[in-house]
Tab-separated table of C-alpha atoms in Angstrom:
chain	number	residue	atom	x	y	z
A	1	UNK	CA	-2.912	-32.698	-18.638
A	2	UNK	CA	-5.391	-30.839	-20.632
A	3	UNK	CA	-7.443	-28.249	-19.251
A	4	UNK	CA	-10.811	-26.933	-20.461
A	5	UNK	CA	-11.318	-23.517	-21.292
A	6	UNK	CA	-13.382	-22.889	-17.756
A	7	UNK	CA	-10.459	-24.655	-15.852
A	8	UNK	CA	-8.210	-22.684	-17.804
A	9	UNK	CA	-9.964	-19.270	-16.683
A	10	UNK	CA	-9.871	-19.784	-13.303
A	11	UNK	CA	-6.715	-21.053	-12.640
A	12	UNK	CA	-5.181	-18.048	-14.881
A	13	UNK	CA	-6.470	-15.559	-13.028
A	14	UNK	CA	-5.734	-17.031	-9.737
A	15	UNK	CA	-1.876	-17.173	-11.072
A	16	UNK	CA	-2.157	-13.484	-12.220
A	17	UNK	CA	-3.819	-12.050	-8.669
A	18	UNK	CA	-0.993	-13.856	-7.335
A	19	UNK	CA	1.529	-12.493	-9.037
A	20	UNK	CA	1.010	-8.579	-9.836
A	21	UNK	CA	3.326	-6.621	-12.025
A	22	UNK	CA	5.321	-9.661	-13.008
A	23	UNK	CA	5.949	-10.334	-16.706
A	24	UNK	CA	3.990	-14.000	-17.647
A	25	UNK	CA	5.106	-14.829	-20.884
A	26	UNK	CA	2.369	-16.831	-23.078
A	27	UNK	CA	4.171	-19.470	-23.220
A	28	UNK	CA	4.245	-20.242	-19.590
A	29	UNK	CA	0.396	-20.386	-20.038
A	30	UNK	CA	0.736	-22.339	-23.578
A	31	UNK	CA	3.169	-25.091	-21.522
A	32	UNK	CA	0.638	-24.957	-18.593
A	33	UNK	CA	-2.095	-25.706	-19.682
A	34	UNK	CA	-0.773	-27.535	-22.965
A	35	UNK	CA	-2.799	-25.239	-25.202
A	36	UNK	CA	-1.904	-23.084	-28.235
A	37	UNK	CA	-0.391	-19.465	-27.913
A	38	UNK	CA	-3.689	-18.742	-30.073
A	39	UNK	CA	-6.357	-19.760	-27.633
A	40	UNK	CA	-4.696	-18.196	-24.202
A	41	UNK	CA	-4.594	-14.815	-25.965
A	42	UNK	CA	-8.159	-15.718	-25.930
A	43	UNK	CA	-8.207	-16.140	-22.449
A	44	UNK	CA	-6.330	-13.460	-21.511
A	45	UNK	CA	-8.481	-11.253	-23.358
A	46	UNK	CA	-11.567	-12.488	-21.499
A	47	UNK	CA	-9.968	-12.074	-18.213
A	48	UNK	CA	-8.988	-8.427	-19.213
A	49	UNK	CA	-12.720	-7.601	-19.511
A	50	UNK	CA	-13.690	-8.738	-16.431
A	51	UNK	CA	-11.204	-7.732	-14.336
A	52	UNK	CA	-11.809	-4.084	-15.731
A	53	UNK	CA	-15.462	-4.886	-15.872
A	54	UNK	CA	-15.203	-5.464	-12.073
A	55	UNK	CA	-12.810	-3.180	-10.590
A	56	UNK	CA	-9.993	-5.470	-10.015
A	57	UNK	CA	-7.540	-4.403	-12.208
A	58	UNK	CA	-6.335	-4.431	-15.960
A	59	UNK	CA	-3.532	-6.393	-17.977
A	60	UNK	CA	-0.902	-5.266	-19.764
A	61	UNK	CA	0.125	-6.891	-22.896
A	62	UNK	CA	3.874	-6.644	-23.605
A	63	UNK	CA	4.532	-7.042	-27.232
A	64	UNK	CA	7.701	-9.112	-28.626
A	65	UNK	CA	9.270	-12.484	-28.494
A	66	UNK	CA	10.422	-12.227	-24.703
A	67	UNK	CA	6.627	-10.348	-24.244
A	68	UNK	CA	3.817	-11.450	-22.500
A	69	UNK	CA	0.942	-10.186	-19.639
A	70	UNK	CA	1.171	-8.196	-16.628
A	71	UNK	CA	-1.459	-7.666	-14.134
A	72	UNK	CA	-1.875	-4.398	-12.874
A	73	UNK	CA	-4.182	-3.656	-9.967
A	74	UNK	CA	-6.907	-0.734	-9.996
A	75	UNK	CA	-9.377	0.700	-7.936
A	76	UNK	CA	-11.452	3.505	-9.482
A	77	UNK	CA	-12.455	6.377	-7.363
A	78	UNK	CA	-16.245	5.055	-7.637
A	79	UNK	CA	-15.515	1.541	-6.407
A	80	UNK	CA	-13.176	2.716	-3.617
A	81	UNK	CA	-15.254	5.784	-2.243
A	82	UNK	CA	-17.835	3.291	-0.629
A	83	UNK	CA	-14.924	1.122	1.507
A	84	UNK	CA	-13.192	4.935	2.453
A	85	UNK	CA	-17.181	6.156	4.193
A	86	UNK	CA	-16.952	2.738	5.975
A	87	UNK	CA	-13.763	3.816	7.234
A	88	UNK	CA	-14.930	7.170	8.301
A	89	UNK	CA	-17.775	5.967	10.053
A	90	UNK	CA	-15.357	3.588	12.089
A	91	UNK	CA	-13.300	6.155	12.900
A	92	UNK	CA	-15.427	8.935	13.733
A	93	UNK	CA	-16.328	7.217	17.091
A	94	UNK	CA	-14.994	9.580	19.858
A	95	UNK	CA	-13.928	7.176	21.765
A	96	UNK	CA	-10.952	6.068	19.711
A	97	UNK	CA	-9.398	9.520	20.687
A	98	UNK	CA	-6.375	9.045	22.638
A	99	UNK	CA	-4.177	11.719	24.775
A	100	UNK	CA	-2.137	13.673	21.992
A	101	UNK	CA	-4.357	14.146	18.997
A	102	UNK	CA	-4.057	10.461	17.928
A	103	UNK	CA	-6.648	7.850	17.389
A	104	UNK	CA	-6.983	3.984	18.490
A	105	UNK	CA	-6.575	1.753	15.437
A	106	UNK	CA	-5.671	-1.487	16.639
A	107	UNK	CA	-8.923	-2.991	16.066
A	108	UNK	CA	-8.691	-1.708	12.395
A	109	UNK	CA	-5.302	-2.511	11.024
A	110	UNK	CA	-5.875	-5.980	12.692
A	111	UNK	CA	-9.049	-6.531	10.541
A	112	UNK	CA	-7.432	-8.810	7.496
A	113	UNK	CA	-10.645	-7.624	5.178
A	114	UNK	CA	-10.114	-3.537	6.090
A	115	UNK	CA	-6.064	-3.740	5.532
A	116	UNK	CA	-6.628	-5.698	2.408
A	117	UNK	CA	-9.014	-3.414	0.759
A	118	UNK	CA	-7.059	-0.760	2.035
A	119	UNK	CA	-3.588	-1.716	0.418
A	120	UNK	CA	-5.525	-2.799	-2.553
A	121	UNK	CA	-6.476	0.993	-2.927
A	122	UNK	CA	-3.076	2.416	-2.444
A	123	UNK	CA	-1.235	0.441	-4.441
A	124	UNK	CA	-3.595	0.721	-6.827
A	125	UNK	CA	-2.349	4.753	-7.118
A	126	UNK	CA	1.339	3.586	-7.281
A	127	UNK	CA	1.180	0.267	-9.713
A	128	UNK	CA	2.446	1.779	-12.930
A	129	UNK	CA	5.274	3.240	-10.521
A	130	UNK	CA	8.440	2.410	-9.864
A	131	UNK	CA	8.829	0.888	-6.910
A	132	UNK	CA	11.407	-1.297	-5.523
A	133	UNK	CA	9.778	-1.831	-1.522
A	134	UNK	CA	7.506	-0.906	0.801
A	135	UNK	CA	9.300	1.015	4.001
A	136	UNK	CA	7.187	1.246	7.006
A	137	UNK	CA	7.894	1.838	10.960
A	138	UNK	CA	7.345	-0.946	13.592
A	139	UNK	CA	4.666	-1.423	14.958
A	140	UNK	CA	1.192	-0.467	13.976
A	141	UNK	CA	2.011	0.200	10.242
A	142	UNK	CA	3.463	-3.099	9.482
A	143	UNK	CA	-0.296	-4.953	8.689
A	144	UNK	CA	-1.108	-1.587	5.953
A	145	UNK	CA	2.697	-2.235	4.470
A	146	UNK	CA	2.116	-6.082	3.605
A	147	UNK	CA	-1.126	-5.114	2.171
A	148	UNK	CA	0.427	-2.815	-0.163
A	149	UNK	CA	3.236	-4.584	-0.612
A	150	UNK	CA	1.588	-8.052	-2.002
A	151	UNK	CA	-0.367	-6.215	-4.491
A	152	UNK	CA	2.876	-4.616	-5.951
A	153	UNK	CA	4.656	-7.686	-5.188
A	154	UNK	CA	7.871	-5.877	-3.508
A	155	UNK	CA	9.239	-7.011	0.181
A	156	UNK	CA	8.563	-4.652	2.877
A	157	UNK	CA	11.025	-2.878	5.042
A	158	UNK	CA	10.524	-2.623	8.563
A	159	UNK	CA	12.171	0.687	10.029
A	160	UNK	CA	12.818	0.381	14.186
A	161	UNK	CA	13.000	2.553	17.178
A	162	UNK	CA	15.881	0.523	18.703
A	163	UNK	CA	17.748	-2.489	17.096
A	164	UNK	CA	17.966	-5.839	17.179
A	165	UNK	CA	20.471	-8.541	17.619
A	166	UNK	CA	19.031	-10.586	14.931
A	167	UNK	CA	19.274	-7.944	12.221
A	168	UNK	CA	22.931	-7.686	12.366
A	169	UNK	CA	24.640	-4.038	11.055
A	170	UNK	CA	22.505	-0.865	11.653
A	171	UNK	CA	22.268	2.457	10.213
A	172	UNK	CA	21.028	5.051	13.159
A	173	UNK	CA	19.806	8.433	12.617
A	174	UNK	CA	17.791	10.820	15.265
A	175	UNK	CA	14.984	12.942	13.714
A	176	UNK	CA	12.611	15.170	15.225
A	177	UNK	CA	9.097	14.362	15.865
A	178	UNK	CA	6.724	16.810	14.164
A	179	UNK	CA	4.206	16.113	16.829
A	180	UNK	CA	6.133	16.035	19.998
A	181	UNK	CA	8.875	17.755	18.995
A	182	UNK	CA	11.481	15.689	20.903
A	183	UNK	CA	14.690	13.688	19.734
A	184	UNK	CA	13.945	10.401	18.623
A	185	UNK	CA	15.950	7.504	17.184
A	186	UNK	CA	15.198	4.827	14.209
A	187	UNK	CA	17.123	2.555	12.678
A	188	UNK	CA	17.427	0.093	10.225
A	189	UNK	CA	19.458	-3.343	8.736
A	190	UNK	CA	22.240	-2.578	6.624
A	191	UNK	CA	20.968	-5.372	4.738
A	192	UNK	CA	17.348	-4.756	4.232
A	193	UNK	CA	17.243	-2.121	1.668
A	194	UNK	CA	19.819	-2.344	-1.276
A	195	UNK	CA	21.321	1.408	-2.584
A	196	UNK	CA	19.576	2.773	-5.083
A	197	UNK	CA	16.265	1.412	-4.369
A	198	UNK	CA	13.027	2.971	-5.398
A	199	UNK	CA	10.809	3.194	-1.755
A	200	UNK	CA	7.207	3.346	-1.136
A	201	UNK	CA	7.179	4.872	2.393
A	202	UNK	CA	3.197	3.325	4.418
A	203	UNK	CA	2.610	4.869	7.371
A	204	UNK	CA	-1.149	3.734	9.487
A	205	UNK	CA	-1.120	7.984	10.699
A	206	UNK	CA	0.278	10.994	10.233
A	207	UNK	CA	0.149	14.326	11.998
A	208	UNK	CA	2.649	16.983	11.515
A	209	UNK	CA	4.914	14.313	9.515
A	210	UNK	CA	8.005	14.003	11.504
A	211	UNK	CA	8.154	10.225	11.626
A	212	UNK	CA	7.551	10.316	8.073
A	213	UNK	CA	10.401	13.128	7.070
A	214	UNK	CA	12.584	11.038	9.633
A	215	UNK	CA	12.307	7.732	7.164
A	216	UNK	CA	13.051	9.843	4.150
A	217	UNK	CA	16.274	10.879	5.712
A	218	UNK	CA	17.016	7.382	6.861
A	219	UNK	CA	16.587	6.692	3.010
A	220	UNK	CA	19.572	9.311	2.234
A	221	UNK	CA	21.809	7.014	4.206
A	222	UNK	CA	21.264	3.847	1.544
A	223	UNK	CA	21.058	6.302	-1.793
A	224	UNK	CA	17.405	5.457	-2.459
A	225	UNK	CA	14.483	7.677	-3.610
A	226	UNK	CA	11.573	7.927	-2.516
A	227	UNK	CA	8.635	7.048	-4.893
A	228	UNK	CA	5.851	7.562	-2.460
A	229	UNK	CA	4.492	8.327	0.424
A	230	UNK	CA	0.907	6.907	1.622
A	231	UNK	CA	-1.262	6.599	4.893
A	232	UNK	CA	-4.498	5.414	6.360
A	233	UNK	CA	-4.953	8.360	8.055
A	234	UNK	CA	-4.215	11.760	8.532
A	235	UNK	CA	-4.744	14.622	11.180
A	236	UNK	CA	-4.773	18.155	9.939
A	237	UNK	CA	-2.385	20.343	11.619
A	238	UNK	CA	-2.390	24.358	12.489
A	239	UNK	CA	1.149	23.681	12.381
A	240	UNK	CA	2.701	23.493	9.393
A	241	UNK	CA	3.254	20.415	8.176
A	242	UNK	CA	6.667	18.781	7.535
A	243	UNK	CA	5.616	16.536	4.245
A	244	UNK	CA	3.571	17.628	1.445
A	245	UNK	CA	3.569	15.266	-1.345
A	246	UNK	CA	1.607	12.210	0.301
A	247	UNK	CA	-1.560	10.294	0.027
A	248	UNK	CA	-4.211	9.447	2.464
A	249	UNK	CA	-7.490	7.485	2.808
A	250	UNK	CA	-9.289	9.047	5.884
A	251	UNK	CA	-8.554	12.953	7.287
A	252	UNK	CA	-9.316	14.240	10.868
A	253	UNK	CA	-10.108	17.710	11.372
A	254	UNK	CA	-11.404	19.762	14.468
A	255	UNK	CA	-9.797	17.513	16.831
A	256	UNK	CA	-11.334	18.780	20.167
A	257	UNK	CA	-9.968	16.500	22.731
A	258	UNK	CA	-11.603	18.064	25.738
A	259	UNK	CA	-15.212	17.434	24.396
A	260	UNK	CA	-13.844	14.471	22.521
A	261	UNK	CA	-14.838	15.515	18.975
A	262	UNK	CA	-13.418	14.906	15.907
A	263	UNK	CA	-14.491	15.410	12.483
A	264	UNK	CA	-14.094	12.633	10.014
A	265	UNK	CA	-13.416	13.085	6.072
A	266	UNK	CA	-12.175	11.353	2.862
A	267	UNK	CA	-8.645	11.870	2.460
A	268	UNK	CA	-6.880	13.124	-0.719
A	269	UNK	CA	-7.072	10.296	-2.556
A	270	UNK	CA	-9.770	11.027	-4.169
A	271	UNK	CA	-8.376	14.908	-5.181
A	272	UNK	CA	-5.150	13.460	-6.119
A	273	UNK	CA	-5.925	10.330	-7.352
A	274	UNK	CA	-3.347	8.179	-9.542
A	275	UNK	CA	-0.090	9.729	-8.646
C-alpha cells in the first residue's frame, strides 16, 4: 500500500514516540511505507524540526549500512518550568501534610496527565544515558517509574517490603531508614534484574534518603550500577542527608507541622539539569 507523504508523517512519528531510543533503520520505513530511502530521509528530517521546534524531543541519525534514527526525548528547562509551578502550587496545600514530615500524594501520582509529564521530564535528563531499568519501591512510586520507564523504553523493577509467592527466589537485605531510623527489610526477585545492569533508581519522595541508599545496596547484591537517581519530591533535611547525587522536581522546606506550613520550591532540576 502506498502512503502519501501526510500519511507517511503521522504514522512515523507515532512509531518513533512509541518506540524511544530504539535504532529504526530506513529501511524499515522504506519497506513500510513502500517509498524510497531518498524521500523518508525527507521525512525524517521534517519530523526532526518539529519535534525540536516543539519540545518533544530530537532524532538521532546513526550513520552506516546497519544505521538509521533514534528518537530521543527532551524537555528544555523553559518548557518544563511551567508543569514544575503547577506542581508546587498542588503541593503547597497544607493539608496534604501528614504525621512525620511527609506529604499526601495519592491524588497526584494517580493523575495519568501529571505522572506522564512528569516522567517525560526525568527521563528526558537521563536519555543519552545508559540505562538498562527503572528500579522503584512498591507502592506509591510505581505510577512515576512506568512513566519514566516508557519514555526510555526499559522494564521497571519493583523493589518490596516483604515477598511474594509469585516472584519465586528473593534477595533480602535490611537497611536503615534515614527518616525513622529503624530496621527495615526489602527485597527483590532473583529474576527481575540481570547482573550487571545499568539502574535508574524513581522514587515519588525523599527525605533523609534511607529508602533510597537501601535500593543502592540491594543493587550490590546483583553487580549493577547505578546510573541515576530521580524523585518527584524532596524534603530538605537538618540532618544530613544520606544521598547526594539525585534529581528532583518539587523541594519542601520549613516544614512546620504544628502550624501546618510548608514551603514549596522547584527542585534541582533546573540547577542540575541534563545529568
Amino acid at each position: 500500500m502506498k502512503f502519501r507523504r501526510s500519511e507517511r508523517l503521522i504514522d512515523m512519528t507515532n512509531y518513533l514516540l512509541d518506540h524511544p531510543r530504539q535504532l529504526v533503520p530506513l529501511t524499515f520505513f522504506a519497506e513500510r511505507y513502500d517509498s524510497a530511502k531518498s524521500s523518508i530521509s525527507e521525512d525524517l528530517a521534517i519530523v526532526k524540526e518539529t519535534f525540536e521546534a516543539r519540545g518533544i524531543g530530537t532524532l538521532q541519525t546513526v550513520p552506516g549500512a546497519a544505521g538509521g534514527v533514534k528518537f530521543f526525548v527532551k524537555v528544555s528547562m523553559e518548557k518544563a518550568k511551567p508543569f514544575v509551578d503547577e506542581l508546587c502550587q498542588m503541593i503547597v496545600d497544607p493539608d496534604r501534610l501528614l504525621p512525620g514530615g511527609y506529604l499526601y500524594l495519592t491524588d497526584i501520582l494517580g493523575n495519568p496527565q501529571i505522572v506522564q509529564k512528569a516522567g517525560r521530564i526525568i527521563a528526558s535528563a537521563y536519555a543519552d544515558a545508559k540505562i538498562d531499568v527503572v528500579m522503584t519501591i512498591a507502592t506509591k512510586g510505581i505510577p512515576l517509574a512506568y512513566a519514566v520507564a516508557s519514555q526510555l523504553n526499559v522494564p521497571v523493577v519493583i523493589v518490596r517490603r516483604d515477598s511474594k509467592v509469585t516472584e519465586g527466589p528473593t534477595v533480602s537485605i535490611n537497611y536503615v531508614s534515614g527518616s525513622a531510623k529503624r530496621i527495615q527489610t526489602m527485597v527483590l526477585s532473583k529474576r527481575s534484574l540481570k547482573e550487571g545492569s545499568q539502574v535508574l533508581i524513581v522514587d515519588d519522595f525523599m527525605k533523609a534518603g534511607g529508602t533510597v541508599l537501601g535500593m543502592v545496596s540491594m543493587l550490590e547484591e546483583f553487580n549493577a550500577s547505578v546510573s541515576g537517581i530521580a524523585v518527584l519530591v524532596e524534603a530538605e533535611e537538618t540532618e544530613e542527608r544520606l544521598v547526594d547525587d539525585y534529581l528532583s522536581l518539587v523541594k519542601l522546606s520549613n516544614v512546620d507541622l504544628k502550624e501546618k506550613k510548608i514551603n514549596v520550591h522547584e527542585g534541582n532540576f533546573f540547577t542540575r539539569g541534563k545529568l
